[in-house]
mmCIF file of C-alpha atoms and ligand atoms in Angstrom:
data_model
loop_
_atom_site.group_PDB
_atom_site.id
_atom_site.type_symbol
_atom_site.label_atom_id
_atom_site.label_comp_id
_atom_site.label_asym_id
_atom_site.label_seq_id
_atom_site.Cartn_x
_atom_site.Cartn_y
_atom_site.Cartn_z
ATOM 1 C CA UNK A 1 0.200 -0.342 0.531
ATOM 2 C CA UNK A 2 1.067 3.855 -0.777
ATOM 3 C CA UNK A 3 2.310 5.309 2.294
ATOM 4 C CA UNK A 4 0.337 8.538 3.384
ATOM 5 C CA UNK A 5 1.842 12.151 3.439
ATOM 6 C CA UNK A 6 1.626 14.065 6.717
ATOM 7 C CA UNK A 7 2.235 17.674 5.872
ATOM 8 C CA UNK A 8 2.130 20.608 9.038
ATOM 9 C CA UNK A 9 1.373 24.315 8.808
ATOM 10 C CA UNK A 10 3.196 26.519 11.480
ATOM 11 C CA UNK A 11 3.972 29.803 12.192
ATOM 12 C CA UNK A 12 2.568 32.920 14.104
ATOM 13 C CA UNK A 13 -1.143 33.834 15.209
ATOM 14 C CA UNK A 14 -2.413 35.600 12.067
ATOM 15 C CA UNK A 15 0.312 34.390 9.672
ATOM 16 C CA UNK A 16 -2.577 33.132 7.184
ATOM 17 C CA UNK A 17 -2.314 29.563 7.419
ATOM 18 C CA UNK A 18 -5.864 28.543 6.703
ATOM 19 C CA UNK A 19 -6.050 30.119 3.179
ATOM 20 C CA UNK A 20 -3.042 27.953 2.588
ATOM 21 C CA UNK A 21 -4.607 24.920 4.260
ATOM 22 C CA UNK A 22 -7.244 25.500 1.483
ATOM 23 C CA UNK A 23 -4.916 25.563 -1.097
ATOM 24 C CA UNK A 24 -2.819 22.398 -0.077
ATOM 25 C CA UNK A 25 -6.161 20.909 0.557
ATOM 26 C CA UNK A 26 -7.294 21.297 -3.175
ATOM 27 C CA UNK A 27 -3.563 20.395 -4.669
ATOM 28 C CA UNK A 28 -4.191 16.970 -3.460
ATOM 29 C CA UNK A 29 -7.841 16.494 -3.929
ATOM 30 C CA UNK A 30 -7.472 17.443 -7.609
ATOM 31 C CA UNK A 31 -4.820 14.593 -7.809
ATOM 32 C CA UNK A 32 -7.040 12.005 -6.421
ATOM 33 C CA UNK A 33 -5.899 11.701 -3.332
ATOM 34 C CA UNK A 34 -7.893 11.503 0.181
ATOM 35 C CA UNK A 35 -6.900 14.292 2.143
ATOM 36 C CA UNK A 36 -7.842 14.629 6.384
ATOM 37 C CA UNK A 37 -7.665 17.873 7.745
ATOM 38 C CA UNK A 38 -7.102 18.260 10.996
ATOM 39 C CA UNK A 39 -5.597 21.041 13.382
ATOM 40 C CA UNK A 40 -4.122 21.485 16.949
ATOM 41 C CA UNK A 41 -4.742 21.582 19.805
ATOM 42 C CA UNK A 42 -7.988 19.271 18.949
ATOM 43 C CA UNK A 43 -8.505 17.109 16.098
ATOM 44 C CA UNK A 44 -9.957 14.178 18.269
ATOM 45 C CA UNK A 45 -12.940 14.745 20.805
ATOM 46 C CA UNK A 46 -10.636 14.311 23.694
ATOM 47 C CA UNK A 47 -8.333 16.576 22.275
ATOM 48 C CA UNK A 48 -11.472 19.319 21.299
ATOM 49 C CA UNK A 49 -11.956 19.364 24.986
ATOM 50 C CA UNK A 50 -8.553 19.570 26.070
ATOM 51 C CA UNK A 51 -8.647 22.799 23.488
ATOM 52 C CA UNK A 52 -11.084 24.425 25.060
ATOM 53 C CA UNK A 53 -9.474 24.198 28.553
ATOM 54 C CA UNK A 54 -6.195 25.547 26.726
ATOM 55 C CA UNK A 55 -7.545 28.486 25.141
ATOM 56 C CA UNK A 56 -10.530 29.787 27.647
ATOM 57 C CA UNK A 57 -8.801 33.137 28.214
ATOM 58 C CA UNK A 58 -10.682 32.525 32.131
ATOM 59 C CA UNK A 59 -7.960 30.250 32.766
ATOM 60 C CA UNK A 60 -5.340 32.518 34.045
ATOM 61 C CA UNK A 61 -3.958 30.237 36.564
ATOM 62 C CA UNK A 62 -2.484 27.575 34.349
ATOM 63 C CA UNK A 63 1.097 27.280 35.075
ATOM 64 C CA UNK A 64 3.261 26.818 31.835
ATOM 65 C CA UNK A 65 4.389 23.140 32.552
ATOM 66 C CA UNK A 66 0.492 22.190 33.036
ATOM 67 C CA UNK A 67 -0.044 23.950 29.576
ATOM 68 C CA UNK A 68 2.896 21.898 27.907
ATOM 69 C CA UNK A 69 1.329 18.534 29.264
ATOM 70 C CA UNK A 70 -2.113 19.527 27.893
ATOM 71 C CA UNK A 71 -0.681 20.340 24.562
ATOM 72 C CA UNK A 72 1.248 16.986 24.309
ATOM 73 C CA UNK A 73 -1.809 14.994 26.073
ATOM 74 C CA UNK A 74 -3.813 16.228 23.283
ATOM 75 C CA UNK A 75 -1.165 15.872 20.747
ATOM 76 C CA UNK A 76 -1.215 12.126 21.786
ATOM 77 C CA UNK A 77 -4.428 11.452 21.086
ATOM 78 C CA UNK A 78 -4.302 12.599 18.121
ATOM 79 C CA UNK A 79 -1.374 10.884 16.721
ATOM 80 C CA UNK A 80 -2.948 7.483 17.960
ATOM 81 C CA UNK A 81 -6.410 8.049 16.924
ATOM 82 C CA UNK A 82 -6.392 9.961 13.626
ATOM 83 C CA UNK A 83 -3.088 10.912 12.332
ATOM 84 C CA UNK A 84 -1.247 7.159 12.398
ATOM 85 C CA UNK A 85 -4.464 5.489 11.233
ATOM 86 C CA UNK A 86 -4.608 7.618 7.995
ATOM 87 C CA UNK A 87 -0.703 7.885 7.418
ATOM 88 C CA UNK A 88 -1.452 4.107 7.571
ATOM 89 C CA UNK A 89 -4.256 4.133 4.931
ATOM 90 C CA UNK A 90 -2.217 6.342 2.400
ATOM 91 C CA UNK A 91 -4.044 9.211 3.338
ATOM 92 C CA UNK A 92 -2.991 12.539 2.763
ATOM 93 C CA UNK A 93 -2.730 14.183 6.516
ATOM 94 C CA UNK A 94 -3.158 18.373 6.279
ATOM 95 C CA UNK A 95 -2.117 19.619 10.228
ATOM 96 C CA UNK A 96 -2.653 23.171 11.293
ATOM 97 C CA UNK A 97 0.419 23.238 13.733
ATOM 98 C CA UNK A 98 1.972 20.268 15.257
ATOM 99 C CA UNK A 99 4.873 19.486 17.678
ATOM 100 C CA UNK A 100 6.699 22.329 16.730
ATOM 101 C CA UNK A 101 4.312 24.999 17.595
ATOM 102 C CA UNK A 102 4.593 23.315 21.558
ATOM 103 C CA UNK A 103 8.526 23.694 21.108
ATOM 104 C CA UNK A 104 8.012 27.499 19.675
ATOM 105 C CA UNK A 105 5.099 28.780 22.143
ATOM 106 C CA UNK A 106 5.747 26.224 25.409
ATOM 107 C CA UNK A 107 9.747 26.108 24.703
ATOM 108 C CA UNK A 108 10.851 29.424 23.510
ATOM 109 C CA UNK A 109 7.830 31.701 24.718
ATOM 110 C CA UNK A 110 6.993 30.220 28.262
ATOM 111 C CA UNK A 111 10.418 29.616 28.488
ATOM 112 C CA UNK A 112 10.100 25.774 28.955
ATOM 113 C CA UNK A 113 13.372 25.052 26.690
ATOM 114 C CA UNK A 114 14.511 21.499 25.818
ATOM 115 C CA UNK A 115 12.357 19.346 27.992
ATOM 116 C CA UNK A 116 9.300 20.043 25.585
ATOM 117 C CA UNK A 117 11.257 18.560 22.539
ATOM 118 C CA UNK A 118 11.363 15.514 24.676
ATOM 119 C CA UNK A 119 8.061 15.090 26.482
ATOM 120 C CA UNK A 120 6.438 15.489 22.519
ATOM 121 C CA UNK A 121 8.575 13.155 21.324
ATOM 122 C CA UNK A 122 7.112 10.822 23.598
ATOM 123 C CA UNK A 123 3.587 11.815 22.626
ATOM 124 C CA UNK A 124 4.060 11.994 18.665
ATOM 125 C CA UNK A 125 5.597 8.106 19.043
ATOM 126 C CA UNK A 126 7.675 8.334 15.933
ATOM 127 C CA UNK A 127 5.299 10.186 13.393
ATOM 128 C CA UNK A 128 6.957 12.802 12.568
ATOM 129 C CA UNK A 129 6.006 15.263 9.142
ATOM 130 C CA UNK A 130 7.297 14.768 6.059
ATOM 131 C CA UNK A 131 7.083 18.243 5.161
ATOM 132 C CA UNK A 132 6.210 21.437 7.496
ATOM 133 C CA UNK A 133 5.477 24.933 5.790
ATOM 134 C CA UNK A 134 6.408 27.711 8.041
ATOM 135 C CA UNK A 135 4.162 30.764 7.503
ATOM 136 C CA UNK A 136 6.942 33.749 7.866
ATOM 137 C CA UNK A 137 5.433 36.647 9.204
ATOM 138 C CA UNK A 138 6.494 39.469 11.703
ATOM 139 C CA UNK A 139 4.655 38.729 14.671
ATOM 140 C CA UNK A 140 3.093 42.504 15.155
ATOM 141 C CA UNK A 141 1.768 42.126 11.464
ATOM 142 C CA UNK A 142 0.142 38.835 12.367
ATOM 143 C CA UNK A 143 -1.242 39.836 15.593
ATOM 144 C CA UNK A 144 -2.894 42.971 13.779
ATOM 145 C CA UNK A 145 -4.532 41.538 10.838
ATOM 146 C CA UNK A 146 -5.945 38.648 13.984
ATOM 147 C CA UNK A 147 -7.418 42.123 15.425
ATOM 148 C CA UNK A 148 -9.006 43.673 12.212
ATOM 149 C CA UNK A 149 -10.538 40.321 11.115
ATOM 150 C CA UNK A 150 -11.793 38.616 14.250
ATOM 151 C CA UNK A 151 -11.913 41.255 17.238
ATOM 152 C CA UNK A 152 -11.289 39.059 19.868
ATOM 153 C CA UNK A 153 -8.385 37.116 20.888
ATOM 154 C CA UNK A 154 -8.163 33.847 22.486
ATOM 155 C CA UNK A 155 -5.610 33.073 25.908
ATOM 156 C CA UNK A 156 -2.455 32.942 24.079
ATOM 157 C CA UNK A 157 -3.048 35.576 21.581
ATOM 158 C CA UNK A 158 -3.463 37.840 24.347
ATOM 159 C CA UNK A 159 0.119 37.447 25.855
ATOM 160 C CA UNK A 160 2.574 40.289 25.663
ATOM 161 C CA UNK A 161 4.200 41.150 21.967
ATOM 162 C CA UNK A 162 8.036 39.892 23.246
ATOM 163 C CA UNK A 163 6.224 36.638 24.092
ATOM 164 C CA UNK A 164 5.007 36.530 20.134
ATOM 165 C CA UNK A 165 8.873 37.320 19.460
ATOM 166 C CA UNK A 166 10.257 34.625 21.448
ATOM 167 C CA UNK A 167 8.149 32.206 19.731
ATOM 168 C CA UNK A 168 8.845 33.868 16.109
ATOM 169 C CA UNK A 169 12.633 33.439 17.187
ATOM 170 C CA UNK A 170 11.788 29.852 18.320
ATOM 171 C CA UNK A 171 10.218 28.997 14.937
ATOM 172 C CA UNK A 172 13.143 30.750 13.039
ATOM 173 C CA UNK A 173 15.989 28.398 15.101
ATOM 174 C CA UNK A 174 14.000 25.154 14.104
ATOM 175 C CA UNK A 175 14.038 26.177 10.509
ATOM 176 C CA UNK A 176 17.860 26.410 10.938
ATOM 177 C CA UNK A 177 18.183 22.698 12.458
ATOM 178 C CA UNK A 178 20.156 19.831 10.529
ATOM 179 C CA UNK A 179 17.768 17.865 8.727
ATOM 180 C CA UNK A 180 14.827 19.842 9.546
ATOM 181 C CA UNK A 181 11.525 18.991 7.705
ATOM 182 C CA UNK A 182 10.773 22.859 7.789
ATOM 183 C CA UNK A 183 10.531 24.765 4.944
ATOM 184 C CA UNK A 184 10.174 28.623 5.220
ATOM 185 C CA UNK A 185 7.492 30.582 3.268
ATOM 186 C CA UNK A 186 7.709 34.353 3.025
ATOM 187 C CA UNK A 187 3.744 35.328 4.150
ATOM 188 C CA UNK A 188 4.493 38.832 3.735
ATOM 189 C CA UNK A 189 2.994 39.025 0.313
ATOM 190 C CA UNK A 190 -0.262 37.974 -1.691
ATOM 191 C CA UNK A 191 -1.908 34.823 -1.562
ATOM 192 C CA UNK A 192 -1.038 33.673 -5.105
ATOM 193 C CA UNK A 193 2.559 34.538 -4.732
ATOM 194 C CA UNK A 194 2.622 32.229 -1.238
ATOM 195 C CA UNK A 195 0.053 29.401 -2.703
ATOM 196 C CA UNK A 196 2.870 29.202 -6.069
ATOM 197 C CA UNK A 197 5.769 28.834 -3.472
ATOM 198 C CA UNK A 198 3.793 26.087 -1.424
ATOM 199 C CA UNK A 199 2.719 24.266 -4.613
ATOM 200 C CA UNK A 200 6.596 24.172 -5.972
ATOM 201 C CA UNK A 201 7.536 22.722 -3.110
ATOM 202 C CA UNK A 202 4.441 20.061 -3.293
ATOM 203 C CA UNK A 203 5.332 19.263 -6.643
ATOM 204 C CA UNK A 204 8.921 18.088 -5.454
ATOM 205 C CA UNK A 205 7.648 15.769 -2.879
ATOM 206 C CA UNK A 206 4.932 14.346 -5.365
ATOM 207 C CA UNK A 207 7.599 13.474 -7.947
ATOM 208 C CA UNK A 208 10.426 12.930 -5.152
HETATM 209 P P1 TYD B 1 -5.484 28.647 17.232
HETATM 210 O O1 TYD B 1 -7.461 29.367 17.702
HETATM 211 O O2 TYD B 1 -6.241 26.910 16.607
HETATM 212 O O3 TYD B 1 -4.939 29.564 16.258
HETATM 213 P P2 TYD B 1 -4.052 29.496 15.277
HETATM 214 O O4 TYD B 1 -5.394 29.522 14.361
HETATM 215 O O5 TYD B 1 -3.307 30.611 15.546
HETATM 216 O O6 TYD B 1 -3.992 28.275 15.066
HETATM 217 O O7 TYD B 1 -5.003 28.424 18.358
HETATM 218 C C1 TYD B 1 -4.070 27.866 19.293
HETATM 219 C C2 TYD B 1 -3.277 28.424 19.995
HETATM 220 O O8 TYD B 1 -2.546 27.983 20.617
HETATM 221 C C3 TYD B 1 -2.538 29.546 19.162
HETATM 222 O O9 TYD B 1 -2.235 30.632 19.705
HETATM 223 C C4 TYD B 1 -1.223 28.734 19.336
HETATM 224 C C5 TYD B 1 -1.098 27.945 20.805
HETATM 225 N N1 TYD B 1 -0.334 26.289 20.448
HETATM 226 C C6 TYD B 1 0.395 26.211 21.561
HETATM 227 O O10 TYD B 1 0.924 27.060 22.233
HETATM 228 N N2 TYD B 1 1.046 25.108 21.422
HETATM 229 C C7 TYD B 1 0.463 24.022 20.848
HETATM 230 O O11 TYD B 1 2.112 22.979 20.842
HETATM 231 C C8 TYD B 1 -0.345 24.220 19.206
HETATM 232 C C9 TYD B 1 -0.818 23.017 18.801
HETATM 233 C C10 TYD B 1 -1.005 25.576 19.681
#
């Protein structure tokens, strides 16, 4: 059986992931592939309950380690229940955020460092993306887009700007790691320009 593909999309809040996930989904649908589109935190019934706890602005007392472990717990369930079975069936899994978000937000943003990777390697149990698109956008621009489009912010988005810059620094560091699956996409351009870059990368993978 043809092995599936696992694609993740990362980036600062408001970097335009959703629009490009639509495009990636279309790319594979046009090629007759079965696509499983999912997101983190969430993607399963248990994961969506954990998501509500994580994003609720009322949960101001949540400790950084609690936060990191809940994201990892949601991810472990997501991999076991949805992502691994889909890849094993030969499907294309497109996931809005994955383990790199924990390294950037909890590792760099909250300052928890390397333990985040260790915990998440347990959670993902060997399931790592074939390719990760980093939507590279200055965090201040991303947050301004959110404010203009949505008007409300969740618990993470409410953090101070320096928190978001630490996260951004984390994503850029991940891009520079040897053997990384992360591809940096300049997200400060038109939707069509960004799409063209992403499609060129997908062509490489598909013809691989
Ligand atoms: P969401 O509304 O899905 O944001 P976005 O549309 O930007 O992806 O909320 C997810 C929030 O959770 C977002 O602020 C990033 C954060 N997050 C972490 O801090 N750690 C993680 O491991 C993941 C997956 C997300």
